[in-house]
Coordinates of C-alpha atoms and ligand atoms in Angstrom, one line a residue:
X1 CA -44.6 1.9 108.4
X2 CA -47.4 3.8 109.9
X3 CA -46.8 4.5 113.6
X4 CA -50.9 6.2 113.2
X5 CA -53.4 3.9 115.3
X6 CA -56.1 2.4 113.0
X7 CA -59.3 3.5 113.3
X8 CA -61.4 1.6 112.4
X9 CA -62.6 -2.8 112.5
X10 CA -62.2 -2.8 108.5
X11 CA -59.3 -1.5 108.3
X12 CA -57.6 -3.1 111.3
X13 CA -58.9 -6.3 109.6
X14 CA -57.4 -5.2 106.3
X15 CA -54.5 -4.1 107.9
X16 CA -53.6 -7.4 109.8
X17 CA -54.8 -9.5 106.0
X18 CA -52.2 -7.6 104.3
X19 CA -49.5 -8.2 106.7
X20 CA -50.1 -11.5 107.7
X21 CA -50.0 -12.9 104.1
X22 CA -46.6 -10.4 103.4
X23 CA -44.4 -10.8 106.7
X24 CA -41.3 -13.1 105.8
X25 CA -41.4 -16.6 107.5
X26 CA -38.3 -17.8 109.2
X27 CA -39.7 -21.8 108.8
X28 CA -38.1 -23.3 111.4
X29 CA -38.9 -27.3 110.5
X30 CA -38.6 -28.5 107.5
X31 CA -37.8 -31.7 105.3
X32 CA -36.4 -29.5 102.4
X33 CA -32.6 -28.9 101.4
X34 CA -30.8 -26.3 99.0
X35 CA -30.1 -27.0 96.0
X36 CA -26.6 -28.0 96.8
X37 CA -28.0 -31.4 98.3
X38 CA -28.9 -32.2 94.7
X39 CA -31.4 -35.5 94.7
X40 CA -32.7 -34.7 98.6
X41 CA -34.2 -31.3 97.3
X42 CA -37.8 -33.1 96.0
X43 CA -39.8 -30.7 94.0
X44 CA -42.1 -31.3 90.8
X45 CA -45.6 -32.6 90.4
X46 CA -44.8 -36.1 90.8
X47 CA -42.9 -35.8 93.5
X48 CA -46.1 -33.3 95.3
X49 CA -48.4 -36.1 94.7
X50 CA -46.8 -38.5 96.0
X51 CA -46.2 -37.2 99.1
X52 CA -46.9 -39.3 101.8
X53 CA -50.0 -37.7 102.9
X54 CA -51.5 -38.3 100.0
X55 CA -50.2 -42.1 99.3
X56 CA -52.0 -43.2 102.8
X57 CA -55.3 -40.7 101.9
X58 CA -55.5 -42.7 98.5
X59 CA -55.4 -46.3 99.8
X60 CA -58.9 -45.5 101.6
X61 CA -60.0 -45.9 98.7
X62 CA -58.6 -48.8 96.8
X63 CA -57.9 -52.2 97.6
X64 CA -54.7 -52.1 95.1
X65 CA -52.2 -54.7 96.6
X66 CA -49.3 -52.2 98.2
X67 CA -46.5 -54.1 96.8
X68 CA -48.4 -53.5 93.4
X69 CA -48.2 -49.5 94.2
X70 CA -44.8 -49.9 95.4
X71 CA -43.8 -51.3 92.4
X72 CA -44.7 -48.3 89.6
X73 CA -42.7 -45.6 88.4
X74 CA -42.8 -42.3 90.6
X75 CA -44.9 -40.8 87.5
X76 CA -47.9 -44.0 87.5
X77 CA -48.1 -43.3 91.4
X78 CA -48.8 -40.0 90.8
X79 CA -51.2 -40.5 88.2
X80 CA -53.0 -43.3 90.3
X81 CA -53.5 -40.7 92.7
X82 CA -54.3 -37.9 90.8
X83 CA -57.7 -40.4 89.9
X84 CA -58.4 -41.3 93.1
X85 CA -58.4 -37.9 95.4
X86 CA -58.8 -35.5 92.5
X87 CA -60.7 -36.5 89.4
X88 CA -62.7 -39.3 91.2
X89 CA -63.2 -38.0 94.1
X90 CA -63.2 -34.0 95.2
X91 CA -59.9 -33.3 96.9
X92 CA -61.3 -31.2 99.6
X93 CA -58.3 -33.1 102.1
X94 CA -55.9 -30.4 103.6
X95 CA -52.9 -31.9 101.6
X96 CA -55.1 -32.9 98.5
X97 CA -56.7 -28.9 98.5
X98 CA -52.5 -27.3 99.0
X99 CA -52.0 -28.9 95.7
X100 CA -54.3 -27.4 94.3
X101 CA -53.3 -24.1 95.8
X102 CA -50.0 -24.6 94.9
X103 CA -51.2 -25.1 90.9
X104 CA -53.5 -22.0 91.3
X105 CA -50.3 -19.8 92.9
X106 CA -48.0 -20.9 90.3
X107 CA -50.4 -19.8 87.5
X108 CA -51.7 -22.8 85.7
X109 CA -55.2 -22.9 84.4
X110 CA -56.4 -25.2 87.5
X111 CA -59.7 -25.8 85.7
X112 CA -57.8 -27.8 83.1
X113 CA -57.2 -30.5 85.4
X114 CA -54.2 -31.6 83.1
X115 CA -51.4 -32.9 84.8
X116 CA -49.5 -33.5 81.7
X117 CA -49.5 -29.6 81.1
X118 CA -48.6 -28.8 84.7
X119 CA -45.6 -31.3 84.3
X120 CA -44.7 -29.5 81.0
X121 CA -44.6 -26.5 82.9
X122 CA -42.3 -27.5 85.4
X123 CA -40.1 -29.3 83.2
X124 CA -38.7 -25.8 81.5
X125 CA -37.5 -24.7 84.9
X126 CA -34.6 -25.5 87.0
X127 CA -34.5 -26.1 90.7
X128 CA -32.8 -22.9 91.5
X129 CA -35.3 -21.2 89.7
X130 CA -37.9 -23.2 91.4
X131 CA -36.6 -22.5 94.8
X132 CA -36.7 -18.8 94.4
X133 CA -40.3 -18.7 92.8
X134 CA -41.6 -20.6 95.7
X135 CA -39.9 -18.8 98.2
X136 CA -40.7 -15.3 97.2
X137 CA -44.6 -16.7 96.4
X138 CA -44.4 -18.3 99.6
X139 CA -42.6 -15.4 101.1
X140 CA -40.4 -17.6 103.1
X141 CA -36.9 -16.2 104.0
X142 CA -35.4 -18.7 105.5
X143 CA -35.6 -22.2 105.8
X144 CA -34.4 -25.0 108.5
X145 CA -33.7 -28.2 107.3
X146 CA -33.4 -31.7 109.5
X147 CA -30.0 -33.2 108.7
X148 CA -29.3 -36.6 109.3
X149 CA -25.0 -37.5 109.7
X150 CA -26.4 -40.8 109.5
X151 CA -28.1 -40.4 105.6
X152 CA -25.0 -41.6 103.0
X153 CA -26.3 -39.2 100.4
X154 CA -26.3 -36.2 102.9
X155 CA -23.0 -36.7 104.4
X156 CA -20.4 -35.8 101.8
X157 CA -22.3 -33.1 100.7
X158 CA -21.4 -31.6 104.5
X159 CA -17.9 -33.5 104.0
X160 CA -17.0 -31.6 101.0
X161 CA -18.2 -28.5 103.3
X162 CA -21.3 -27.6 100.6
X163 CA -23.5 -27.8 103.1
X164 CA -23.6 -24.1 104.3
X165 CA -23.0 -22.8 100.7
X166 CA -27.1 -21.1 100.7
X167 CA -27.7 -18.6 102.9
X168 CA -31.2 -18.8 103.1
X169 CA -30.9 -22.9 104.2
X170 CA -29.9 -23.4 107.9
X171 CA -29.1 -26.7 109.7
X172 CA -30.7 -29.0 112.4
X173 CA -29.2 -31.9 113.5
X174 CA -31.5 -34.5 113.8
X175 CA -30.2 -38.2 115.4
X176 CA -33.5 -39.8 116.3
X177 CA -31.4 -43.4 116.7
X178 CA -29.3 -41.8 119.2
X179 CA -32.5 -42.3 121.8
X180 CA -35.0 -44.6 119.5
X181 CA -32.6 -47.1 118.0
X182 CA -29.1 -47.4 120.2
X183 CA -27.9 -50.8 118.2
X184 CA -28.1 -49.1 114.8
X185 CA -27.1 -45.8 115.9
X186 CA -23.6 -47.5 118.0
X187 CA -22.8 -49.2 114.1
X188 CA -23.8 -46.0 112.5
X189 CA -21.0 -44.2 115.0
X190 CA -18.4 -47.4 114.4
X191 CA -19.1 -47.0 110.8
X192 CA -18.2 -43.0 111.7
X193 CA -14.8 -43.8 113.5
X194 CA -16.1 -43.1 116.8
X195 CA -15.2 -45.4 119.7
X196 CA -18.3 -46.5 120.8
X197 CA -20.0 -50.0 121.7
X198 CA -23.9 -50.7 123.3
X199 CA -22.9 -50.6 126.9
X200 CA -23.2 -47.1 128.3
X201 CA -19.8 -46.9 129.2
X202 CA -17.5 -43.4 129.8
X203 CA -15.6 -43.6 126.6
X204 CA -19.0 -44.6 124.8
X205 CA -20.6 -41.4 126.3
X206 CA -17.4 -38.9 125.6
X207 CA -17.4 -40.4 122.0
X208 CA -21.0 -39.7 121.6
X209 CA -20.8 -36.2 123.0
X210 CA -17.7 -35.8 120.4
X211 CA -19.6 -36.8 117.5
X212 CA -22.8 -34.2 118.4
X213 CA -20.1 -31.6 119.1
X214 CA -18.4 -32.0 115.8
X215 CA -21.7 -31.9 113.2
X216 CA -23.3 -29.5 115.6
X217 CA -20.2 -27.0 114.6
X218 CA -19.7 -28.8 110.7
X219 CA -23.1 -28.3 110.5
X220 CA -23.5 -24.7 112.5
X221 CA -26.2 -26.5 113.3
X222 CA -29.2 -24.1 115.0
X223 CA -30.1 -26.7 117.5
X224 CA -30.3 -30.6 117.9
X225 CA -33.5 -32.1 117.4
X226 CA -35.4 -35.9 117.9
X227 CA -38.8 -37.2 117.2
X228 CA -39.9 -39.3 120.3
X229 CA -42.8 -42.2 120.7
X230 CA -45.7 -41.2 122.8
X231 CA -44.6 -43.7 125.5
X232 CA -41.3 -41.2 126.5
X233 CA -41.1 -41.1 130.0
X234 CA -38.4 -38.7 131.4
X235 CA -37.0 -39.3 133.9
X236 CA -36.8 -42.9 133.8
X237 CA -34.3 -46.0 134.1
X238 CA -34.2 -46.2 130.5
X239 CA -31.7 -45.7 128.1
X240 CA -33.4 -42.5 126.6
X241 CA -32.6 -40.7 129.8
X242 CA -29.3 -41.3 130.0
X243 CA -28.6 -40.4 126.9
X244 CA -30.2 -37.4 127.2
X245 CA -28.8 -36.1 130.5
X246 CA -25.3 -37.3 130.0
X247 CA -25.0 -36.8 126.0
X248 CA -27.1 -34.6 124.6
X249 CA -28.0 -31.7 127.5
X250 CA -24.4 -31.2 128.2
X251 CA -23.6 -30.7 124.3
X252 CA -26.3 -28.3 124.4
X253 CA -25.3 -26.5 126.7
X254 CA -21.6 -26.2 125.4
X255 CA -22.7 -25.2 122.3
X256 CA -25.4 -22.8 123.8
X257 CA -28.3 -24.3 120.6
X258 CA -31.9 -25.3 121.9
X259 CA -33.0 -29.1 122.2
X260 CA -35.8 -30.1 120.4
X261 CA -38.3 -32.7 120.8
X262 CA -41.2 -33.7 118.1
X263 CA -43.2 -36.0 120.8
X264 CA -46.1 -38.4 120.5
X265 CA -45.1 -40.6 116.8
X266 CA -45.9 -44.1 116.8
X267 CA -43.8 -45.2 114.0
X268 CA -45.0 -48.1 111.2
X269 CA -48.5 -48.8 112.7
X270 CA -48.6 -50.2 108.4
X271 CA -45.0 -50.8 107.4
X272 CA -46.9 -51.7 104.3
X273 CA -47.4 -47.9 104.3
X274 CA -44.0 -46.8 104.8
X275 CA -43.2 -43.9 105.6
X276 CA -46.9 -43.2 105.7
X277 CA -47.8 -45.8 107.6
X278 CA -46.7 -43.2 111.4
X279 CA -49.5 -42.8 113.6
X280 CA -49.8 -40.4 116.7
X281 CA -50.4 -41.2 120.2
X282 CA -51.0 -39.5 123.3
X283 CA -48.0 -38.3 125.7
X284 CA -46.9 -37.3 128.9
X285 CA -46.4 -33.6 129.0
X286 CA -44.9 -34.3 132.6
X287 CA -41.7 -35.3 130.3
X288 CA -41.7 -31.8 129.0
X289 CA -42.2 -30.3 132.3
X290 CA -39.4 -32.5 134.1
X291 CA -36.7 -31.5 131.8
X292 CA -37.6 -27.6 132.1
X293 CA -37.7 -28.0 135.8
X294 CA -34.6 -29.7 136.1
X295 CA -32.7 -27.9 133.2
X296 CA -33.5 -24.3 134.1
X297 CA -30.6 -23.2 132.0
X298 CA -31.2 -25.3 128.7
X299 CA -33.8 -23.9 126.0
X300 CA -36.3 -26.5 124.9
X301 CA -38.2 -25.8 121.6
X302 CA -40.7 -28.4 122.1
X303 CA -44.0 -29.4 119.8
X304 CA -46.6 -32.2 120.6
X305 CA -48.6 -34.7 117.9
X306 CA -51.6 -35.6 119.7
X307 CA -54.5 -33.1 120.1
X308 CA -55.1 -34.0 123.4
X309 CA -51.7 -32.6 124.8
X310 CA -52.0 -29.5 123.4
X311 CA -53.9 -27.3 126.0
X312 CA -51.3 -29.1 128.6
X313 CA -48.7 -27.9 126.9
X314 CA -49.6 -24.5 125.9
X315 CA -50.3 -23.9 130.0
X316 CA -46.5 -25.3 130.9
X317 CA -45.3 -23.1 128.5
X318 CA -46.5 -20.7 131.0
X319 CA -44.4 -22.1 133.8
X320 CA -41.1 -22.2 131.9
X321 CA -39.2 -19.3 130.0
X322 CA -37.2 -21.9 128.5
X323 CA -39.9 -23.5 126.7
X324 CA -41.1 -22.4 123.7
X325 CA -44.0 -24.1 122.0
X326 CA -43.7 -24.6 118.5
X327 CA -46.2 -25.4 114.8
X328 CA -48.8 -27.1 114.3
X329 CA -47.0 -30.8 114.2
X330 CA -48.0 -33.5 111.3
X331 CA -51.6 -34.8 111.4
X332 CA -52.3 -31.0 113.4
X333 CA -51.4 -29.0 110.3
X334 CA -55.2 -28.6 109.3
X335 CA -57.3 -25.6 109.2
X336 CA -59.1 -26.8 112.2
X337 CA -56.9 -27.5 114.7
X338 CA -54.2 -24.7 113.6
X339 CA -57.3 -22.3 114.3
X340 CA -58.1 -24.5 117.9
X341 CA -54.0 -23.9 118.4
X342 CA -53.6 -21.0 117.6
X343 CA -56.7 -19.4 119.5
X344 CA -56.2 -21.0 122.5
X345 CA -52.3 -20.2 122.4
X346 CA -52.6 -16.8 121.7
X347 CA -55.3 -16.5 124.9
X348 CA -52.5 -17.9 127.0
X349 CA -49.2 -16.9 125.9
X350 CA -50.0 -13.9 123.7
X351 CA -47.6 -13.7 121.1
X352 CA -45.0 -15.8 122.6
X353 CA -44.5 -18.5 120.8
X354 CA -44.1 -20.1 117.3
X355 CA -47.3 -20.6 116.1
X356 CA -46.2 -22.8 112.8
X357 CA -44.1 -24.6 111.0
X358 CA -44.3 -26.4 107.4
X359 CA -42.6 -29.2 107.9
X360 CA -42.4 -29.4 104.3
X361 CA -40.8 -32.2 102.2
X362 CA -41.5 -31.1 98.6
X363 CA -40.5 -27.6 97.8
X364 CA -43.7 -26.4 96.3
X365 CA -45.8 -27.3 99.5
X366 CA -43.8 -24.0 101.2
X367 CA -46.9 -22.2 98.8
X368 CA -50.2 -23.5 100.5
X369 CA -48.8 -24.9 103.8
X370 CA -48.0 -21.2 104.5
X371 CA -51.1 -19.5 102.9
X372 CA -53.5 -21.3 104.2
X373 CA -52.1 -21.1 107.9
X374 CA -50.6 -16.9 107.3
X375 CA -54.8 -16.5 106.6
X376 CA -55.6 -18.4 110.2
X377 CA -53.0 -16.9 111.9
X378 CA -54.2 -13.4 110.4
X379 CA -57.7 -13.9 111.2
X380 CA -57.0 -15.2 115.0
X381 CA -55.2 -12.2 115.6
X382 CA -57.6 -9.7 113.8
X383 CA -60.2 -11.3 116.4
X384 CA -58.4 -10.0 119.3
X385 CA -57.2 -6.7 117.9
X386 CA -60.5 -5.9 117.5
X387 CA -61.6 -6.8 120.5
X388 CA -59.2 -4.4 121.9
X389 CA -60.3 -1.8 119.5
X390 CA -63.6 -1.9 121.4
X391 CA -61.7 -1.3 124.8
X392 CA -60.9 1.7 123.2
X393 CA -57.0 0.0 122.9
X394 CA -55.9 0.8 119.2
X395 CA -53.0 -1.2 118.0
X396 CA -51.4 0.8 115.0
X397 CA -49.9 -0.7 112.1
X398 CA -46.5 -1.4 113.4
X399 CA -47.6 -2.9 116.0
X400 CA -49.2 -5.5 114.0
X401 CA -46.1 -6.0 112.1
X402 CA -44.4 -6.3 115.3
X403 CA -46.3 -8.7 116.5
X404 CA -46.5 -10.8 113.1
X405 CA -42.7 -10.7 112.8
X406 CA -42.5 -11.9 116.3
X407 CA -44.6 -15.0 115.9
X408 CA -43.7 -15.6 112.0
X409 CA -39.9 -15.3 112.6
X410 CA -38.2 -13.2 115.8
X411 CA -39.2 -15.3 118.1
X412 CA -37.4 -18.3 117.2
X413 CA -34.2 -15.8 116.2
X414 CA -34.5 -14.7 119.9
X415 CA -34.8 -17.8 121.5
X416 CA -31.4 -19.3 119.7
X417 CA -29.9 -15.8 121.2
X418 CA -29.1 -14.9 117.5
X419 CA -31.8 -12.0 117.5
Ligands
HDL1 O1 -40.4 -36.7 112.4 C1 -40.7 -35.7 111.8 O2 -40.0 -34.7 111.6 C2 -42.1 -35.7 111.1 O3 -42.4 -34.4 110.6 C3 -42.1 -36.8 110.0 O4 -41.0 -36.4 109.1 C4 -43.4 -36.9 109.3 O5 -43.2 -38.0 108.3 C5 -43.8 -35.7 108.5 O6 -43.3 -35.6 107.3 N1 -44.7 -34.9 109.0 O7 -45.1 -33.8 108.3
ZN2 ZN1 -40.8 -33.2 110.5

């Protein structure tokens, strides 16, 4: 790597291009498994067009019953959407356009429009095959999942201790019940072995704590993470709270891993959409900056869903070392608003923070969730390098690898303390 300073715009623009498409992604939230997990691992055609952002994208325009949708093969939804967002209408959508990037990436003849020959394609390959084409096209190099105790086809594949066989796959344990759905989550735990009943009683917390402690190390889990409602307040007389301050803080903190919180879902706004049917809301950011306050110790890797909380939370990021700011959540991951973020975040925290994530649940998606936001990302940072260069400030080439490997990947590595 050249340690030279670059002299000039074009090739600091060239420069950055090059290395923000090539540095390797740690991708830090995710909806994809290894291989190992068998079924949960959801790659293919089908399974890329019928991904959920598409499912609720097509409905605008039909007035198809959605029991009726519901009710065909994974293959005839596909197909039905294939006519509606690409061949009757231009799929110029940010998930509709990645699948098109990811046909383009893998080398089929896009201008065929055959879906028949792209499944034919796929259909000679096998998943670990798959998996390493898309990484290395994708140039991801490591990938966090969201692992669920509570999922019956997950759990014996960490029961029989497969879980951890990949390298390249790391776990997060995600119990969004634990805060969002106490009566499930205290039959879930019952159904577990764990001596716990509704009322927030000692043993019920202590048993809690214990079953955290024990998939956060089956699991070597990187940190523990929940998606919250727009309406969390914290701290409140709620149930939420205490669970969090006498469960889940103090498990973080014994096992030294971050806390995550994805805020500002409302869930089934259309159940008749399933899991499409989630809508976001706006949120209090005084949450966020509560728990930092009163938690000095505890790391909080924290990313919001509405728009509107964004600038909030990119200036308490400011206030707290032990808040980092992380992707470009859901209905954010567009071209528009991850060039908005990551402006505006760059202008206040410089390079620290995470500025994506792909929160990918089809493998193939790795492919143009990650291009298209490596080119933003690239061209945000290009922006400002040259605005230095007109200081007379130079950056060299390393430097810009630095900085890219930071944002794309140390940072997050350095926040767990596993730098
Ligand atoms: O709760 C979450 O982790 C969200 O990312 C949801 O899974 C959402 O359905 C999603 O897939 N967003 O991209
Ligand atoms: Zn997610």
């Amino acid at each position: 790597m050249s340690t030279q300073t670059i002299a000039s715009l074009a090739d600091i623009k060239a420069t950055v291009d090059r290395l923000a498409m090539s540095t390797p992604v740690t991708d830090m939230h995710t909806h994809l498994y290894a291989p190992e997990f068998g079924e949960l691992l959801l790659w293919g055609i089908d399974e890329l067009l019928t991904y959920h952002y598409l499912i609720s994208e097509s409905f605008r325009w039909s007035e198809e019953e959605y029991s009726q949708f519901w009710s065909m093969t994974k293959r005839e939804q596909a197909d039905w959407i294939w006519k509606l967002l690409f061949i009757d209408h231009s799929p110029v959508s940010e998930a509709a356009s990645g699948f098109i990037t990811i046909l383009k990436r893998l080398g089929f003849d896009v201008s065929s429009r055959n879906l028949d020959d792209y499944r034919q394609a796929l259909a000679k390959r096998t998943v670990e095959q798959q998996v390493d084409t898309v990484m290395q096209l994708a140039g991801i190099e490591k990938i966090v999942m969201t692992n669920d105790p509570f999922d019956p086809v997950e759990r014996p594949v960490w029961l029989s201790g497969k879980g951890k066989t990949d390298a390249r796959f790391y776990a997060a344990l995600r119990v969004d019940a634990l805060l969002n759905d106490w009566d499930h989550a205290v039959k879930e735990l019952q159904n577990l072995g764990y001596d716990v009943q509704a009322e927030w009683s000692e043993r019920t917390k202590a048993e809690t704590r214990r079953f955290l402690s024990e998939w956060i190390t089956r699991m070597d889990a990187l940190y523990l993470a929940v998606s919250m409602p727009g309406d969390f307040e914290y701290p409140a007389d709620d149930h939420r709270s205490k669970m969090i301050d006498e469960v889940m803080i103090p498990v973080c903190q014994a096992k030294s891993i971050p806390f995550a919180l994805m805020i500002g879902v409302r869930r089934r706004v259309n159940p008749s959409l399933r899991l499409a049917g989630d809508m976001s809301m706006l949120s209090d950011v005084s949450a966020v900056e509560a728990l930092c306050r009163r938690y000095p110790e505890q790391k909080f890797l924290i990313t919001m869903l509405a728009r509107e909380n964004q600038h909030e939370l990119t200036v308490l990021a400011r206030k707290f070392r032990n808040l980092m700011i992380f992707g470009c959540w859901w209905f954010l991951h567009i071209e528009s608003m991850v060039e908005e973020m990551t402006r505006f975040r760059i202008e206040l925290l410089g390079t620290s923070m995470i500025p994506q994530h792909s929160d990918c649940r089809v493998f193939e998606q790795l492919i143009y969730k990650w291009e298209h936001s490596r080119k933003i990302i690239g061209n945000v940072l290009a922006a400002k390098y040259e605005k230095l260069h007109h200081s007379g400030w130079t950056v060299t080439e390393e430097e810009i690898k630095r900085d890219l490997d930071d944002m794309l990947n140390r940072n997050f590595w350095r926040f767990l303390g596993k730098e």
